[in-house]
PDB file of C-alpha atoms in Angstrom:
ATOM      1  CA  MET A   1     118.201 120.473  71.764  1.00 83.00           C
ATOM      2  CA  LEU A   2     117.811 117.645  74.431  1.00 92.00           C
ATOM      3  CA  ARG A   3     120.405 115.658  76.627  1.00 95.00           C
ATOM      4  CA  CYS A   4     119.903 111.981  76.542  1.00 97.00           C
ATOM      5  CA  LYS A   5     120.234 112.107  80.014  1.00 95.00           C
ATOM      6  CA  GLU A   6     118.229 114.813  80.310  1.00 95.00           C
ATOM      7  CA  LEU A   7     115.752 112.499  78.111  1.00 96.00           C
ATOM      8  CA  SER A   8     115.533 109.957  81.045  1.00 94.00           C
ATOM      9  CA  GLU A   9     114.894 112.772  83.711  1.00 92.00           C
ATOM     10  CA  LEU A  10     111.711 113.605  82.037  1.00 95.00           C
ATOM     11  CA  SER A  11     110.444 110.197  81.303  1.00 95.00           C
ATOM     12  CA  GLU A  12     108.647 109.146  83.783  1.00 92.00           C
ATOM     13  CA  ASP A  13     106.457 112.517  83.297  1.00 93.00           C
ATOM     14  CA  TYR A  14     106.313 111.640  79.200  1.00 96.00           C
ATOM     15  CA  LEU A  15     105.238 108.239  79.867  1.00 94.00           C
ATOM     16  CA  ASP A  16     102.664 109.256  82.121  1.00 92.00           C
ATOM     17  CA  ASP A  17     101.891 112.811  79.954  1.00 94.00           C
ATOM     18  CA  ASN A  18     102.695 114.619  82.202  1.00 92.00           C
ATOM     19  CA  LEU A  19     104.877 116.673  79.764  1.00 95.00           C
ATOM     20  CA  PRO A  20     103.616 120.589  79.711  1.00 96.00           C
ATOM     21  CA  PHE A  21     103.105 121.259  75.243  1.00 96.00           C
ATOM     22  CA  ARG A  22     106.804 122.865  74.938  1.00 96.00           C
ATOM     23  CA  LYS A  23     108.822 119.384  76.463  1.00 96.00           C
ATOM     24  CA  LYS A  24     106.473 117.153  75.339  1.00 97.00           C
ATOM     25  CA  ALA A  25     108.478 118.951  71.791  1.00 97.00           C
ATOM     26  CA  PHE A  26     111.678 118.442  73.226  1.00 96.00           C
ATOM     27  CA  VAL A  27     110.725 114.541  73.676  1.00 97.00           C
ATOM     28  CA  LEU A  28     109.255 114.544  70.841  1.00 97.00           C
ATOM     29  CA  LEU A  29     112.103 115.833  68.758  1.00 97.00           C
ATOM     30  CA  HIS A  30     115.277 113.671  70.556  1.00 97.00           C
ATOM     31  CA  LEU A  31     113.234 110.441  70.396  1.00 97.00           C
ATOM     32  CA  PHE A  32     112.676 111.258  66.353  1.00 96.00           C
ATOM     33  CA  LEU A  33     116.047 111.655  65.908  1.00 96.00           C
ATOM     34  CA  CYS A  34     118.189 109.025  68.803  1.00 97.00           C
ATOM     35  CA  LYS A  35     117.434 105.720  69.288  1.00 96.00           C
ATOM     36  CA  HIS A  36     118.452 105.152  71.979  1.00 97.00           C
ATOM     37  CA  CYS A  37     116.490 106.795  73.837  1.00 97.00           C
ATOM     38  CA  ARG A  38     113.188 105.404  71.523  1.00 97.00           C
ATOM     39  CA  ARG A  39     114.949 101.784  72.566  1.00 97.00           C
ATOM     40  CA  TYR A  40     115.352 103.180  76.456  1.00 97.00           C
ATOM     41  CA  LEU A  41     111.820 104.539  76.511  1.00 97.00           C
ATOM     42  CA  THR A  42     109.985 101.722  74.902  1.00 96.00           C
ATOM     43  CA  GLN A  43     112.201  99.750  77.610  1.00 96.00           C
ATOM     44  CA  LEU A  44     111.356 101.124  80.394  1.00 96.00           C
ATOM     45  CA  GLN A  45     107.259 100.946  79.400  1.00 96.00           C
ATOM     46  CA  VAL A  46     108.249  97.530  78.826  1.00 96.00           C
ATOM     47  CA  THR A  47     109.375  97.189  82.889  1.00 95.00           C
ATOM     48  CA  ARG A  48     106.969  99.770  83.656  1.00 94.00           C
ATOM     49  CA  GLU A  49     104.459  96.707  82.527  1.00 94.00           C
ATOM     50  CA  VAL A  50     106.033  94.295  84.117  1.00 94.00           C
ATOM     51  CA  ILE A  51     106.151  95.899  87.280  1.00 92.00           C
ATOM     52  CA  HIS A  52     102.244  96.663  86.829  1.00 90.00           C
ATOM     53  CA  GLN A  53     101.163  93.367  85.957  1.00 89.00           C
ATOM     54  CA  SER A  54     103.958  91.027  87.664  1.00 84.00           C
ATOM     55  CA  GLU A  55     101.629  91.048  91.170  1.00 73.00           C
ATOM     56  CA  ASN A  56      99.366  88.442  90.608  1.00 63.00           C
ATOM     57  CA  THR A  57     102.267  86.291  88.937  1.00 59.00           C
ATOM     58  CA  THR A  58     105.346  86.640  90.682  1.00 51.00           C
ATOM     59  CA  MET A  59     103.615  87.236  94.870  1.00 51.00           C
ATOM     60  CA  ARG A  60     102.844  84.329  96.943  1.00 51.00           C
ATOM     61  CA  LYS A  61      99.392  83.823  96.643  1.00 55.00           C
ATOM     62  CA  ALA A  62      98.538  83.388 100.281  1.00 55.00           C
ATOM     63  CA  ASP A  63      96.116  80.727 101.321  1.00 73.00           C
ATOM     64  CA  GLU A  64      93.644  83.316 102.194  1.00 81.00           C
ATOM     65  CA  LYS A  65      90.654  81.165 104.008  1.00 84.00           C
ATOM     66  CA  PRO A  66      92.672  80.542 107.702  1.00 87.00           C
ATOM     67  CA  LEU A  67      93.983  84.075 107.556  1.00 87.00           C
ATOM     68  CA  ILE A  68      90.724  85.635 107.418  1.00 90.00           C
ATOM     69  CA  ASP A  69      89.118  83.371 108.838  1.00 90.00           C
ATOM     70  CA  ASN A  70      91.202  84.418 111.801  1.00 91.00           C
ATOM     71  CA  ILE A  71      90.907  88.126 111.237  1.00 92.00           C
ATOM     72  CA  MET A  72      86.855  87.887 111.214  1.00 93.00           C
ATOM     73  CA  LYS A  73      87.439  85.607 114.958  1.00 92.00           C
ATOM     74  CA  GLN A  74      89.764  88.620 116.100  1.00 91.00           C
ATOM     75  CA  ILE A  75      87.072  90.844 114.790  1.00 91.00           C
ATOM     76  CA  GLU A  76      85.030  88.807 116.973  1.00 89.00           C
ATOM     77  CA  VAL A  77      86.713  88.708 119.791  1.00 90.00           C
ATOM     78  CA  GLU A  78      86.501  93.101 119.954  1.00 87.00           C
ATOM     79  CA  ALA A  79      83.495  93.788 119.156  1.00 85.00           C
ATOM     80  CA  LYS A  80      82.816  91.401 122.633  1.00 86.00           C
ATOM     81  CA  LYS A  81      84.988  93.381 124.755  1.00 83.00           C
ATOM     82  CA  ARG A  82      83.210  96.474 123.342  1.00 77.00           C
ATOM     83  CA  SER A  83      79.333  95.596 124.698  1.00 75.00           C
TER      84      SER A  83
ATOM     85  CA  MET B   1      78.579  97.113  97.318  1.00 80.00           C
ATOM     86  CA  GLU B   2      80.791 100.289  97.747  1.00 90.00           C
ATOM     87  CA  ASP B   3      83.399 100.382  99.398  1.00 87.00           C
ATOM     88  CA  ARG B   4      82.181 103.321 101.146  1.00 87.00           C
ATOM     89  CA  GLN B   5      78.478 101.316 102.094  1.00 89.00           C
ATOM     90  CA  LEU B   6      80.635  98.630 103.369  1.00 88.00           C
ATOM     91  CA  ILE B   7      81.971 100.690 106.488  1.00 91.00           C
ATOM     92  CA  THR B   8      78.627 101.774 107.216  1.00 88.00           C
ATOM     93  CA  ASN B   9      76.907  98.907 106.999  1.00 89.00           C
ATOM     94  CA  ALA B  10      81.180  96.690 108.562  1.00 86.00           C
ATOM     95  CA  ILE B  11      80.865  99.019 112.310  1.00 84.00           C
ATOM     96  CA  LYS B  12      77.070  96.727 112.640  1.00 84.00           C
ATOM     97  CA  ASP B  13      77.414  94.333 111.097  1.00 88.00           C
ATOM     98  CA  HIS B  14      80.929  91.535 111.026  1.00 89.00           C
ATOM     99  CA  GLN B  15      79.544  90.180 107.028  1.00 92.00           C
ATOM    100  CA  ALA B  16      80.175  93.654 105.708  1.00 92.00           C
ATOM    101  CA  PHE B  17      83.743  93.524 107.878  1.00 93.00           C
ATOM    102  CA  LYS B  18      84.401  90.352 106.276  1.00 93.00           C
ATOM    103  CA  GLN B  19      83.821  91.553 103.110  1.00 93.00           C
ATOM    104  CA  LEU B  20      86.520  94.202 102.810  1.00 93.00           C
ATOM    105  CA  VAL B  21      88.881  91.566 104.565  1.00 94.00           C
ATOM    106  CA  GLU B  22      88.350  89.854 101.071  1.00 92.00           C
ATOM    107  CA  ARG B  23      88.854  92.380  99.168  1.00 93.00           C
ATOM    108  CA  TYR B  24      91.929  93.668  99.743  1.00 92.00           C
ATOM    109  CA  TYR B  25      93.198  91.558 101.822  1.00 92.00           C
ATOM    110  CA  SER B  26      96.400  90.842  98.988  1.00 88.00           C
ATOM    111  CA  SER B  27      96.433  94.695  98.981  1.00 88.00           C
ATOM    112  CA  LEU B  28      97.315  95.368 102.508  1.00 92.00           C
ATOM    113  CA  LEU B  29      99.637  91.711 102.157  1.00 90.00           C
ATOM    114  CA  ALA B  30     101.868  92.845  99.568  1.00 86.00           C
ATOM    115  CA  VAL B  31     102.040  96.294 101.528  1.00 88.00           C
ATOM    116  CA  ALA B  32     103.355  94.847 104.006  1.00 90.00           C
ATOM    117  CA  ARG B  33     105.640  92.165 102.685  1.00 86.00           C
ATOM    118  CA  SER B  34     107.539  95.435 100.315  1.00 84.00           C
ATOM    119  CA  ILE B  35     107.859  97.127 104.287  1.00 86.00           C
ATOM    120  CA  ILE B  36     108.557  94.369 106.271  1.00 86.00           C
ATOM    121  CA  GLY B  37     109.410  91.009 104.188  1.00 82.00           C
ATOM    122  CA  GLU B  38     108.439  87.446 104.374  1.00 80.00           C
ATOM    123  CA  SER B  39     107.904  86.327 108.126  1.00 83.00           C
ATOM    124  CA  LEU B  40     106.086  88.960 109.802  1.00 89.00           C
ATOM    125  CA  ALA B  41     103.561  90.580 107.940  1.00 90.00           C
ATOM    126  CA  GLU B  42     100.504  88.539 107.376  1.00 91.00           C
ATOM    127  CA  GLU B  43     101.174  89.339 111.556  1.00 92.00           C
ATOM    128  CA  VAL B  44     101.161  93.289 110.657  1.00 94.00           C
ATOM    129  CA  VAL B  45      97.911  92.919 108.380  1.00 95.00           C
ATOM    130  CA  GLN B  46      96.348  90.982 111.249  1.00 94.00           C
ATOM    131  CA  GLU B  47      96.756  93.988 113.496  1.00 95.00           C
ATOM    132  CA  ALA B  48      96.734  96.246 110.812  1.00 96.00           C
ATOM    133  CA  TRP B  49      92.523  95.036 110.009  1.00 96.00           C
ATOM    134  CA  LEU B  50      91.593  95.120 114.229  1.00 95.00           C
ATOM    135  CA  SER B  51      93.284  98.906 113.709  1.00 95.00           C
ATOM    136  CA  ALA B  52      91.015  99.124 111.377  1.00 95.00           C
ATOM    137  CA  TYR B  53      87.532  97.772 113.103  1.00 94.00           C
ATOM    138  CA  ARG B  54      88.627  99.532 115.966  1.00 93.00           C
ATOM    139  CA  ASN B  55      88.195 102.687 113.846  1.00 93.00           C
ATOM    140  CA  LEU B  56      85.521 102.645 111.763  1.00 91.00           C
ATOM    141  CA  SER B  57      83.612 105.554 112.980  1.00 89.00           C
ATOM    142  CA  LYS B  58      86.632 107.694 112.129  1.00 89.00           C
ATOM    143  CA  PHE B  59      86.620 106.953 108.642  1.00 90.00           C
ATOM    144  CA  GLU B  60      86.039 110.731 106.559  1.00 87.00           C
ATOM    145  CA  GLY B  61      85.744 109.781 103.629  1.00 85.00           C
ATOM    146  CA  ARG B  62      88.575 112.085 102.600  1.00 86.00           C
ATOM    147  CA  SER B  63      90.407 109.229 101.094  1.00 88.00           C
ATOM    148  CA  SER B  64      89.730 106.160  98.747  1.00 91.00           C
ATOM    149  CA  VAL B  65      88.566 103.054 101.621  1.00 93.00           C
ATOM    150  CA  LYS B  66      91.905 100.917 100.102  1.00 92.00           C
ATOM    151  CA  THR B  67      93.889 103.901 100.477  1.00 92.00           C
ATOM    152  CA  TRP B  68      92.481 104.650 104.510  1.00 93.00           C
ATOM    153  CA  LEU B  69      93.765 100.752 105.275  1.00 95.00           C
ATOM    154  CA  ILE B  70      97.003 101.098 102.651  1.00 93.00           C
ATOM    155  CA  SER B  71      97.603 103.524 105.093  1.00 93.00           C
ATOM    156  CA  ILE B  72      96.831 101.403 108.424  1.00 95.00           C
ATOM    157  CA  VAL B  73      98.219  99.240 107.582  1.00 94.00           C
ATOM    158  CA  ALA B  74     102.049 100.727 106.582  1.00 92.00           C
ATOM    159  CA  ASN B  75     101.599 102.407 109.629  1.00 92.00           C
ATOM    160  CA  GLU B  76     100.730  99.635 111.356  1.00 93.00           C
ATOM    161  CA  ALA B  77     103.826  97.454 109.709  1.00 92.00           C
ATOM    162  CA  LYS B  78     106.532 100.655 110.566  1.00 89.00           C
ATOM    163  CA  SER B  79     105.523 100.617 114.351  1.00 91.00           C
ATOM    164  CA  ARG B  80     106.324  97.193 114.011  1.00 90.00           C
ATOM    165  CA  LEU B  81     109.758  97.717 112.587  1.00 85.00           C
ATOM    166  CA  ARG B  82     110.783 100.308 114.841  1.00 85.00           C
ATOM    167  CA  LYS B  83     110.001  97.239 117.657  1.00 83.00           C
ATOM    168  CA  GLU B  84     111.865  95.277 115.777  1.00 78.00           C
ATOM    169  CA  SER B  85     114.508  98.123 115.680  1.00 65.00           C
ATOM    170  CA  ARG B  86     115.000  98.330 112.189  1.00 57.00           C
ATOM    171  CA  SER B  87     116.254 101.446 110.549  1.00 50.00           C
ATOM    172  CA  ILE B  88     113.789 102.769 109.315  1.00 47.00           C
ATOM    173  CA  SER B  89     114.857 106.104 107.649  1.00 47.00           C
ATOM    174  CA  LEU B  90     115.526 107.878 103.930  1.00 45.00           C
ATOM    175  CA  GLU B  91     117.757 104.355 103.360  1.00 45.00           C
ATOM    176  CA  GLY B  92     115.599 103.977  99.869  1.00 44.00           C
ATOM    177  CA  LEU B  93     117.570 108.147  98.717  1.00 47.00           C
ATOM    178  CA  ALA B  94     120.618 107.289 100.408  1.00 46.00           C
ATOM    179  CA  SER B  95     121.366 103.781  99.050  1.00 47.00           C
ATOM    180  CA  ASN B  96     119.980 101.718  95.657  1.00 46.00           C
ATOM    181  CA  ASP B  97     121.046 105.456  93.665  1.00 54.00           C
ATOM    182  CA  ASP B  98     121.105 106.135  90.528  1.00 65.00           C
ATOM    183  CA  SER B  99     124.770 105.816  90.372  1.00 67.00           C
ATOM    184  CA  SER B 100     125.162 102.939  87.744  1.00 78.00           C
ATOM    185  CA  PHE B 101     122.778 104.108  86.119  1.00 87.00           C
ATOM    186  CA  SER B 102     123.901 107.976  86.167  1.00 88.00           C
ATOM    187  CA  GLU B 103     126.949 106.401  84.739  1.00 90.00           C
ATOM    188  CA  ARG B 104     125.773 104.722  81.167  1.00 93.00           C
ATOM    189  CA  TYR B 105     125.930 108.539  80.104  1.00 94.00           C
ATOM    190  CA  GLY B 106     128.888 111.295  79.559  1.00 93.00           C
ATOM    191  CA  VAL B 107     129.463 114.126  80.525  1.00 92.00           C
ATOM    192  CA  ASN B 108     128.471 115.672  77.263  1.00 93.00           C
ATOM    193  CA  GLY B 109     124.211 113.317  78.548  1.00 93.00           C
ATOM    194  CA  GLN B 110     124.666 111.556  75.587  1.00 94.00           C
ATOM    195  CA  TRP B 111     124.503 107.601  76.245  1.00 96.00           C
ATOM    196  CA  ILE B 112     127.547 105.636  76.485  1.00 94.00           C
ATOM    197  CA  LYS B 113     126.304 102.617  77.143  1.00 93.00           C
ATOM    198  CA  PRO B 114     122.863 102.688  76.066  1.00 95.00           C
ATOM    199  CA  PRO B 115     121.089 100.320  76.294  1.00 94.00           C
ATOM    200  CA  ALA B 116     121.199  96.762  73.911  1.00 92.00           C
ATOM    201  CA  GLY B 117     118.515  94.739  72.186  1.00 91.00           C
ATOM    202  CA  TRP B 118     115.669  93.005  74.793  1.00 92.00           C
ATOM    203  CA  HIS B 119     115.478  89.344  72.647  1.00 88.00           C
ATOM    204  CA  SER B 120     111.749  89.926  74.174  1.00 88.00           C
ATOM    205  CA  GLU B 121     109.971  93.134  74.742  1.00 88.00           C
ATOM    206  CA  SER B 122     106.590  92.034  75.537  1.00 92.00           C
ATOM    207  CA  PRO B 123     105.348  92.218  79.370  1.00 93.00           C
ATOM    208  CA  GLU B 124     103.624  88.642  78.994  1.00 93.00           C
ATOM    209  CA  ALA B 125     106.458  87.194  77.700  1.00 92.00           C
ATOM    210  CA  LEU B 126     108.417  87.536  79.740  1.00 92.00           C
ATOM    211  CA  LEU B 127     105.689  86.806  82.699  1.00 92.00           C
ATOM    212  CA  ASP B 128     105.257  83.595  81.450  1.00 91.00           C
ATOM    213  CA  ASN B 129     108.395  82.911  81.872  1.00 92.00           C
ATOM    214  CA  GLU B 130     109.373  80.827  84.684  1.00 91.00           C
ATOM    215  CA  GLN B 131     112.767  81.274  85.405  1.00 93.00           C
ATOM    216  CA  PHE B 132     111.965  85.447  84.815  1.00 93.00           C
ATOM    217  CA  ARG B 133     109.072  85.501  87.654  1.00 91.00           C
ATOM    218  CA  SER B 134     111.748  83.436  89.669  1.00 90.00           C
ATOM    219  CA  CYS B 135     114.930  86.328  89.384  1.00 93.00           C
ATOM    220  CA  LEU B 136     111.355  89.182  89.636  1.00 91.00           C
ATOM    221  CA  LYS B 137     111.449  88.601  92.985  1.00 87.00           C
ATOM    222  CA  LYS B 138     114.803  87.994  93.359  1.00 89.00           C
ATOM    223  CA  TYR B 139     114.974  91.744  91.731  1.00 91.00           C
ATOM    224  CA  MET B 140     112.135  93.184  94.156  1.00 88.00           C
ATOM    225  CA  THR B 141     114.270  92.540  97.194  1.00 85.00           C
ATOM    226  CA  THR B 142     117.655  93.874  95.464  1.00 86.00           C
ATOM    227  CA  LEU B 143     115.716  97.639  96.069  1.00 88.00           C
ATOM    228  CA  GLY B 144     116.170 100.034  98.907  1.00 84.00           C
ATOM    229  CA  GLU B 145     112.704 100.055 101.321  1.00 83.00           C
ATOM    230  CA  GLN B 146     110.733 102.913 101.090  1.00 86.00           C
ATOM    231  CA  GLY B 147     111.424 102.840  96.855  1.00 90.00           C
ATOM    232  CA  ARG B 148     110.158  99.020  96.676  1.00 90.00           C
ATOM    233  CA  THR B 149     107.009 100.839  98.593  1.00 90.00           C
ATOM    234  CA  ALA B 150     107.051 103.192  96.534  1.00 92.00           C
ATOM    235  CA  LEU B 151     107.256 101.447  93.489  1.00 92.00           C
ATOM    236  CA  ILE B 152     104.665  98.195  94.700  1.00 90.00           C
ATOM    237  CA  LEU B 153     101.823 101.899  95.773  1.00 90.00           C
ATOM    238  CA  LYS B 154     102.583 103.265  92.529  1.00 91.00           C
ATOM    239  CA  ASP B 155     102.741 100.375  89.896  1.00 89.00           C
ATOM    240  CA  MET B 156     101.050  97.163  91.289  1.00 87.00           C
ATOM    241  CA  GLN B 157      97.976  99.057  93.717  1.00 85.00           C
ATOM    242  CA  GLY B 158      98.090 101.883  91.521  1.00 85.00           C
ATOM    243  CA  LEU B 159      97.590 104.929  94.305  1.00 87.00           C
ATOM    244  CA  SER B 160      98.378 108.899  93.090  1.00 88.00           C
ATOM    245  CA  LEU B 161     102.030 109.688  94.561  1.00 89.00           C
ATOM    246  CA  VAL B 162     100.254 112.475  96.566  1.00 88.00           C
ATOM    247  CA  GLU B 163      98.268 109.370  98.163  1.00 87.00           C
ATOM    248  CA  ILE B 164     101.574 107.792  98.363  1.00 91.00           C
ATOM    249  CA  CYS B 165     103.895 110.990  99.562  1.00 91.00           C
ATOM    250  CA  ASN B 166     101.164 110.793 102.342  1.00 85.00           C
ATOM    251  CA  ILE B 167     101.383 107.126 103.198  1.00 86.00           C
ATOM    252  CA  LEU B 168     105.828 107.267 103.327  1.00 87.00           C
ATOM    253  CA  GLY B 169     105.055 110.656 104.836  1.00 86.00           C
ATOM    254  CA  VAL B 170     108.478 111.978 102.313  1.00 90.00           C
ATOM    255  CA  SER B 171     107.448 115.276  99.821  1.00 92.00           C
ATOM    256  CA  ALA B 172     106.345 114.210  96.677  1.00 90.00           C
ATOM    257  CA  SER B 173     109.545 114.519  95.247  1.00 90.00           C
ATOM    258  CA  ASN B 174     111.098 112.379  96.914  1.00 92.00           C
ATOM    259  CA  VAL B 175     108.613 110.150  96.345  1.00 93.00           C
ATOM    260  CA  ARG B 176     109.359 110.911  93.057  1.00 91.00           C
ATOM    261  CA  VAL B 177     112.876 110.629  92.529  1.00 91.00           C
ATOM    262  CA  LEU B 178     112.104 106.680  94.694  1.00 92.00           C
ATOM    263  CA  ILE B 179     110.775 106.512  92.292  1.00 93.00           C
ATOM    264  CA  HIS B 180     112.116 106.589  88.709  1.00 92.00           C
ATOM    265  CA  ARG B 181     115.736 104.776  90.353  1.00 92.00           C
ATOM    266  CA  ALA B 182     113.203 101.864  91.560  1.00 93.00           C
ATOM    267  CA  ARG B 183     112.414 101.314  88.363  1.00 94.00           C
ATOM    268  CA  HIS B 184     115.917 101.509  87.006  1.00 94.00           C
ATOM    269  CA  VAL B 185     117.421  98.919  89.466  1.00 93.00           C
ATOM    270  CA  MET B 186     114.143  97.141  87.966  1.00 94.00           C
ATOM    271  CA  PHE B 187     115.686  98.317  84.064  1.00 95.00           C
ATOM    272  CA  GLU B 188     118.817  96.418  85.065  1.00 94.00           C
ATOM    273  CA  ASN B 189     117.937  93.973  86.243  1.00 94.00           C
ATOM    274  CA  ILE B 190     115.947  92.892  83.375  1.00 95.00           C
ATOM    275  CA  GLU B 191     118.390  93.798  81.084  1.00 94.00           C
ATOM    276  CA  ASN B 192     120.561  92.017  82.530  1.00 93.00           C
ATOM    277  CA  PHE B 193     118.104  88.676  82.556  1.00 94.00           C
ATOM    278  CA  GLN B 194     118.300  89.440  77.915  1.00 93.00           C
ATOM    279  CA  GLU B 195     121.516  89.162  78.428  1.00 92.00           C
ATOM    280  CA  THR B 196     122.264  86.454  80.525  1.00 92.00           C
ATOM    281  CA  GLY B 197     119.316  84.678  81.114  1.00 89.00           C
ATOM    282  CA  SER B 198     119.926  84.410  84.630  1.00 90.00           C
ATOM    283  CA  CYS B 199     119.524  86.459  87.487  1.00 90.00           C
TER     284      CYS B 199
END
């Protein structure tokens, strides 16, 4: 029988559906019997989703246009050097 | 237009290169910020785009254009870190380890501090909360540099483990450990926010 700590070690592969059949069966059996690990896995999945979705909401949105214009100016200088 | 076609065209056509910059600027900025921090990230991204332009003809198509560009900005950021004499060792593996999470299990491997119920298990609802978004930014800064970078490359930029290994220059097993530990740190931070309503 899988222990709770061992389930944690397999949790990422389980959520990514990367576990071989036998290990996945052990995880499913453990989850059937352990409410704490069911909650842990649900919350780990929420954590992953929060991080995944957070880029657009938490990253400071730089005003990209002047920065991109500046990069393109440098590219033009670089191109002139080459020609 | 597809990325690879843009790369081919960009050698002679600045507008094609500009389309690439517009498409990937924010992704490259996110990676640079994760490695070198906010203050130098824009400068590093600018250098990375210049480097990409100089090396357009060397793009062999063995990876996606996005991965190629991210590798360039990651190398640029790491090189800048070295110049700034800041450590880029495997600090992520040494610090921020999983010890605090491991302590939640007893010697028999069973929970001694199981996860408490959360008020909200909806990522959207959490991210709608301004206080939470502000805390989330702080939480990211508490991760070790390599853990934070690995997490951003995997969860935000959607890169594969192999691509992350190549960018960070660490083994696949180390990348897995870095990501798992970083997620556990984030898990416990979110858990704390759920209990206290503050960072």
